Amino acid sequence: MVKNSKHAFWQALVFTILVFVLGIFLGFFLENSRYDKIEIAVYDSEINLLDEQLRDRVTQDFRVNCELASQSLFDFADQIYTEALNLEEYDSASKLGDGLKAVHRRYDLLRMMLWLESIEIRDRCGTEFHTVVYFYDYDLEDLNVNAEQIFLGRMLEDMKEKNKDKMLLIPIAGNLDLASIDLILKDYGIEELPVILIDEDEIVSDLITFDELEQKIFG
């Protein structure tokens, strides 16, 4: 009986050690896999920055027609929005905070460039679409404000889904020490986030319903 108990003990011990070792290797593999994906995201963000600069020059220098320029703007905005959503998934699952923060900053610069391009296209073409810029806090610890940001973010996603070709949604983190973004926030007198800026004119800083926001954007 004692012999059987010892045998069972050693079996359990060996099994526990194997599970522990496999867990370490699995964790190491998953973290490496995330690191590889983040590294690819870094390269993608650099390419996208260059592509956006060239795309804007092509639109102006080659006098691309307004319909094509607007469609290209919306397509590129959707592309970087999707990439940024994927990045947020890595962000929540990875310990590589500083590297991810740098990629986030690149994507925010991309969105700033898109915003400026959208203003230029509307001025040049008289194109009827609305820009909705959502300034939020990145890596927020305040649970109440974080809940508010989640609520507003989802509402804006639903608004964009309902009005795909009429609304350009541009989420931008307002606390990543980017001079261009800080300058805009100061110019509008924005000191607390989150904030929604509609068509470079109306600021929404209080909680708002879907219908109320839709009325403010589309009238």
Coordinates of N, CA and C in Angstrom, one line a residue, residues 96-172:
L96 N 5.2 44.1 -23.8 CA 6.1 45.0 -24.5 C 5.5 46.4 -24.6
G97 N 5.3 47.1 -23.5 CA 4.6 48.3 -23.4 C 5.3 49.5 -24.2
D98 N 6.6 49.7 -24.0 CA 7.2 50.8 -24.7 C 7.2 50.6 -26.2
G99 N 7.5 49.4 -26.7 CA 7.5 49.2 -28.1 C 6.1 49.4 -28.7
L100 N 5.1 49.0 -28.0 CA 3.7 49.2 -28.5 C 3.3 50.7 -28.5
K101 N 3.8 51.4 -27.5 CA 3.5 52.8 -27.4 C 4.1 53.6 -28.5
A102 N 5.3 53.2 -29.0 CA 5.9 53.8 -30.1 C 5.1 53.6 -31.4
V103 N 4.6 52.4 -31.5 CA 3.7 52.1 -32.7 C 2.4 52.9 -32.7
H104 N 1.9 53.0 -31.5 CA 0.6 53.8 -31.3 C 0.9 55.2 -31.7
R105 N 2.0 55.8 -31.4 CA 2.4 57.2 -31.7 C 2.5 57.3 -33.2
R106 N 3.0 56.3 -33.9 CA 3.1 56.4 -35.4 C 1.7 56.4 -36.0
Y107 N 0.8 55.6 -35.4 CA -0.5 55.5 -36.0 C -1.3 56.8 -35.7
D108 N -1.0 57.4 -34.6 CA -1.7 58.7 -34.3 C -1.2 59.8 -35.2
L109 N 0.1 59.8 -35.6 CA 0.6 60.7 -36.6 C 0.0 60.4 -38.0
L110 N -0.2 59.2 -38.3 CA -0.9 58.8 -39.5 C -2.3 59.4 -39.5
R111 N -3.0 59.3 -38.4 CA -4.4 59.8 -38.3 C -4.4 61.4 -38.4
M112 N -3.4 62.0 -37.8 CA -3.3 63.4 -38.0 C -3.1 63.8 -39.4
M113 N -2.3 63.1 -40.2 CA -2.1 63.4 -41.6 C -3.4 63.2 -42.4
L114 N -4.1 62.1 -42.0 CA -5.4 61.9 -42.7 C -6.4 63.0 -42.4
W115 N -6.4 63.5 -41.2 CA -7.3 64.6 -40.8 C -7.0 65.8 -41.6
L116 N -5.7 66.2 -41.7 CA -5.3 67.3 -42.5 C -5.7 67.2 -44.0
E117 N -5.5 65.9 -44.5 CA -5.8 65.7 -45.9 C -7.3 65.8 -46.1
S118 N -8.1 65.3 -45.1 CA -9.6 65.4 -45.3 C -10.1 66.8 -45.3
I119 N -9.4 67.7 -44.6 CA -9.7 69.1 -44.6 C -9.4 69.7 -46.0
E120 N -8.3 69.3 -46.5 CA -7.9 69.8 -47.8 C -8.8 69.4 -48.9
I121 N -9.2 68.1 -48.8 CA -10.2 67.6 -49.9 C -11.5 68.3 -49.8
R122 N -12.0 68.5 -48.6 CA -13.3 69.1 -48.4 C -13.2 70.6 -48.9
D123 N -12.1 71.3 -48.6 CA -12.0 72.6 -49.1 C -11.9 72.7 -50.6
R124 N -11.1 71.8 -51.2 CA -10.9 71.8 -52.7 C -12.1 71.3 -53.4
C125 N -12.7 70.3 -52.9 CA -13.8 69.6 -53.7 C -15.2 69.9 -53.2
G126 N -15.3 70.5 -52.0 CA -16.7 70.7 -51.5 C -17.4 69.4 -51.2
T127 N -16.6 68.4 -51.0 CA -17.1 67.0 -50.7 C -17.9 67.0 -49.4
E128 N -19.1 66.4 -49.4 CA -20.0 66.4 -48.3 C -19.7 65.1 -47.4
F129 N -18.8 65.2 -46.6 CA -18.6 64.2 -45.5 C -18.2 64.9 -44.2
H130 N -18.4 64.2 -43.1 CA -18.1 64.8 -41.8 C -16.9 64.2 -41.2
T131 N -16.0 65.0 -40.6 CA -14.9 64.4 -39.9 C -15.3 64.4 -38.4
V132 N -15.1 63.3 -37.7 CA -15.3 63.2 -36.3 C -14.0 62.7 -35.7
V133 N -13.4 63.6 -35.0 CA -12.1 63.2 -34.3 C -12.4 62.9 -32.9
Y134 N -11.9 61.8 -32.4 CA -12.2 61.3 -31.0 C -10.8 61.3 -30.3
F135 N -10.6 62.3 -29.4 CA -9.4 62.4 -28.6 C -9.7 61.6 -27.3
Y136 N -8.8 60.7 -27.0 CA -8.9 59.8 -25.8 C -7.6 59.7 -25.1
D137 N -7.7 59.1 -23.9 CA -6.5 58.9 -23.1 C -6.0 57.5 -23.4
Y138 N -4.7 57.4 -23.7 CA -4.0 56.1 -23.9 C -3.6 55.5 -22.6
D139 N -3.8 54.2 -22.4 CA -3.3 53.5 -21.2 C -3.8 54.1 -20.0
L140 N -5.1 54.2 -19.9 CA -5.8 54.9 -18.8 C -5.9 54.0 -17.6
E141 N -5.8 54.6 -16.4 CA -5.9 53.8 -15.2 C -7.2 54.1 -14.4
D142 N -7.8 55.3 -14.6 CA -9.0 55.7 -14.0 C -10.2 54.8 -14.6
L143 N -10.8 54.0 -13.7 CA -11.8 53.1 -14.2 C -13.0 53.8 -14.7
N144 N -13.4 54.9 -14.0 CA -14.6 55.6 -14.5 C -14.5 56.2 -15.8
V145 N -13.3 56.9 -16.0 CA -13.1 57.5 -17.3 C -12.9 56.5 -18.4
N146 N -12.2 55.4 -18.0 CA -12.0 54.3 -19.0 C -13.4 53.7 -19.4
A147 N -14.3 53.6 -18.5 CA -15.7 53.1 -18.9 C -16.3 54.1 -19.8
E148 N -16.1 55.4 -19.6 CA -16.7 56.4 -20.5 C -16.1 56.3 -21.9
Q149 N -14.8 56.1 -21.9 CA -14.1 56.0 -23.2 C -14.6 54.7 -24.0
I150 N -14.8 53.6 -23.3 CA -15.3 52.4 -23.9 C -16.7 52.7 -24.5
F151 N -17.5 53.3 -23.7 CA -18.9 53.7 -24.2 C -18.8 54.5 -25.4
L152 N -18.1 55.6 -25.4 CA -18.0 56.5 -26.5 C -17.4 55.9 -27.7
G153 N -16.3 55.1 -27.5 CA -15.7 54.4 -28.6 C -16.6 53.5 -29.4
R154 N -17.4 52.7 -28.6 CA -18.3 51.8 -29.2 C -19.5 52.5 -29.9
M155 N -19.9 53.6 -29.3 CA -21.0 54.4 -30.0 C -20.5 55.0 -31.3
L156 N -19.3 55.5 -31.3 CA -18.7 56.0 -32.5 C -18.5 55.0 -33.6
E157 N -18.1 53.8 -33.2 CA -18.0 52.7 -34.1 C -19.3 52.4 -34.8
D158 N -20.4 52.3 -33.9 CA -21.7 52.1 -34.5 C -22.2 53.2 -35.4
M159 N -21.8 54.4 -35.0 CA -22.2 55.6 -35.9 C -21.5 55.5 -37.2
K160 N -20.2 55.1 -37.2 CA -19.5 55.0 -38.4 C -20.0 53.8 -39.3
E161 N -20.4 52.7 -38.6 CA -21.0 51.6 -39.4 C -22.3 52.0 -40.1
K162 N -23.0 52.8 -39.4 CA -24.3 53.3 -40.0 C -24.1 54.3 -41.1
N163 N -23.0 55.1 -41.1 CA -22.8 56.2 -42.0 C -21.4 56.0 -42.7
K164 N -21.2 54.9 -43.3 CA -19.8 54.6 -43.7 C -19.2 55.6 -44.7
D165 N -20.0 56.1 -45.6 CA -19.5 57.0 -46.6 C -19.7 58.5 -46.3
K166 N -20.3 58.8 -45.2 CA -20.7 60.1 -44.8 C -19.8 60.6 -43.6
M167 N -19.1 59.7 -43.0 CA -18.4 60.1 -41.8 C -17.0 59.5 -41.7
L168 N -16.0 60.4 -41.5 CA -14.7 59.9 -41.4 C -14.3 59.9 -39.9
L169 N -14.2 58.7 -39.3 CA -13.9 58.6 -37.9 C -12.4 58.5 -37.6
I170 N -11.8 59.5 -36.8 CA -10.4 59.5 -36.6 C -10.1 59.5 -35.1
P171 N -9.9 58.3 -34.5 CA -9.5 58.3 -33.1 C -8.0 58.6 -32.9
I172 N -7.8 59.5 -31.9 CA -6.4 60.0 -31.7 C -6.1 60.0 -30.2

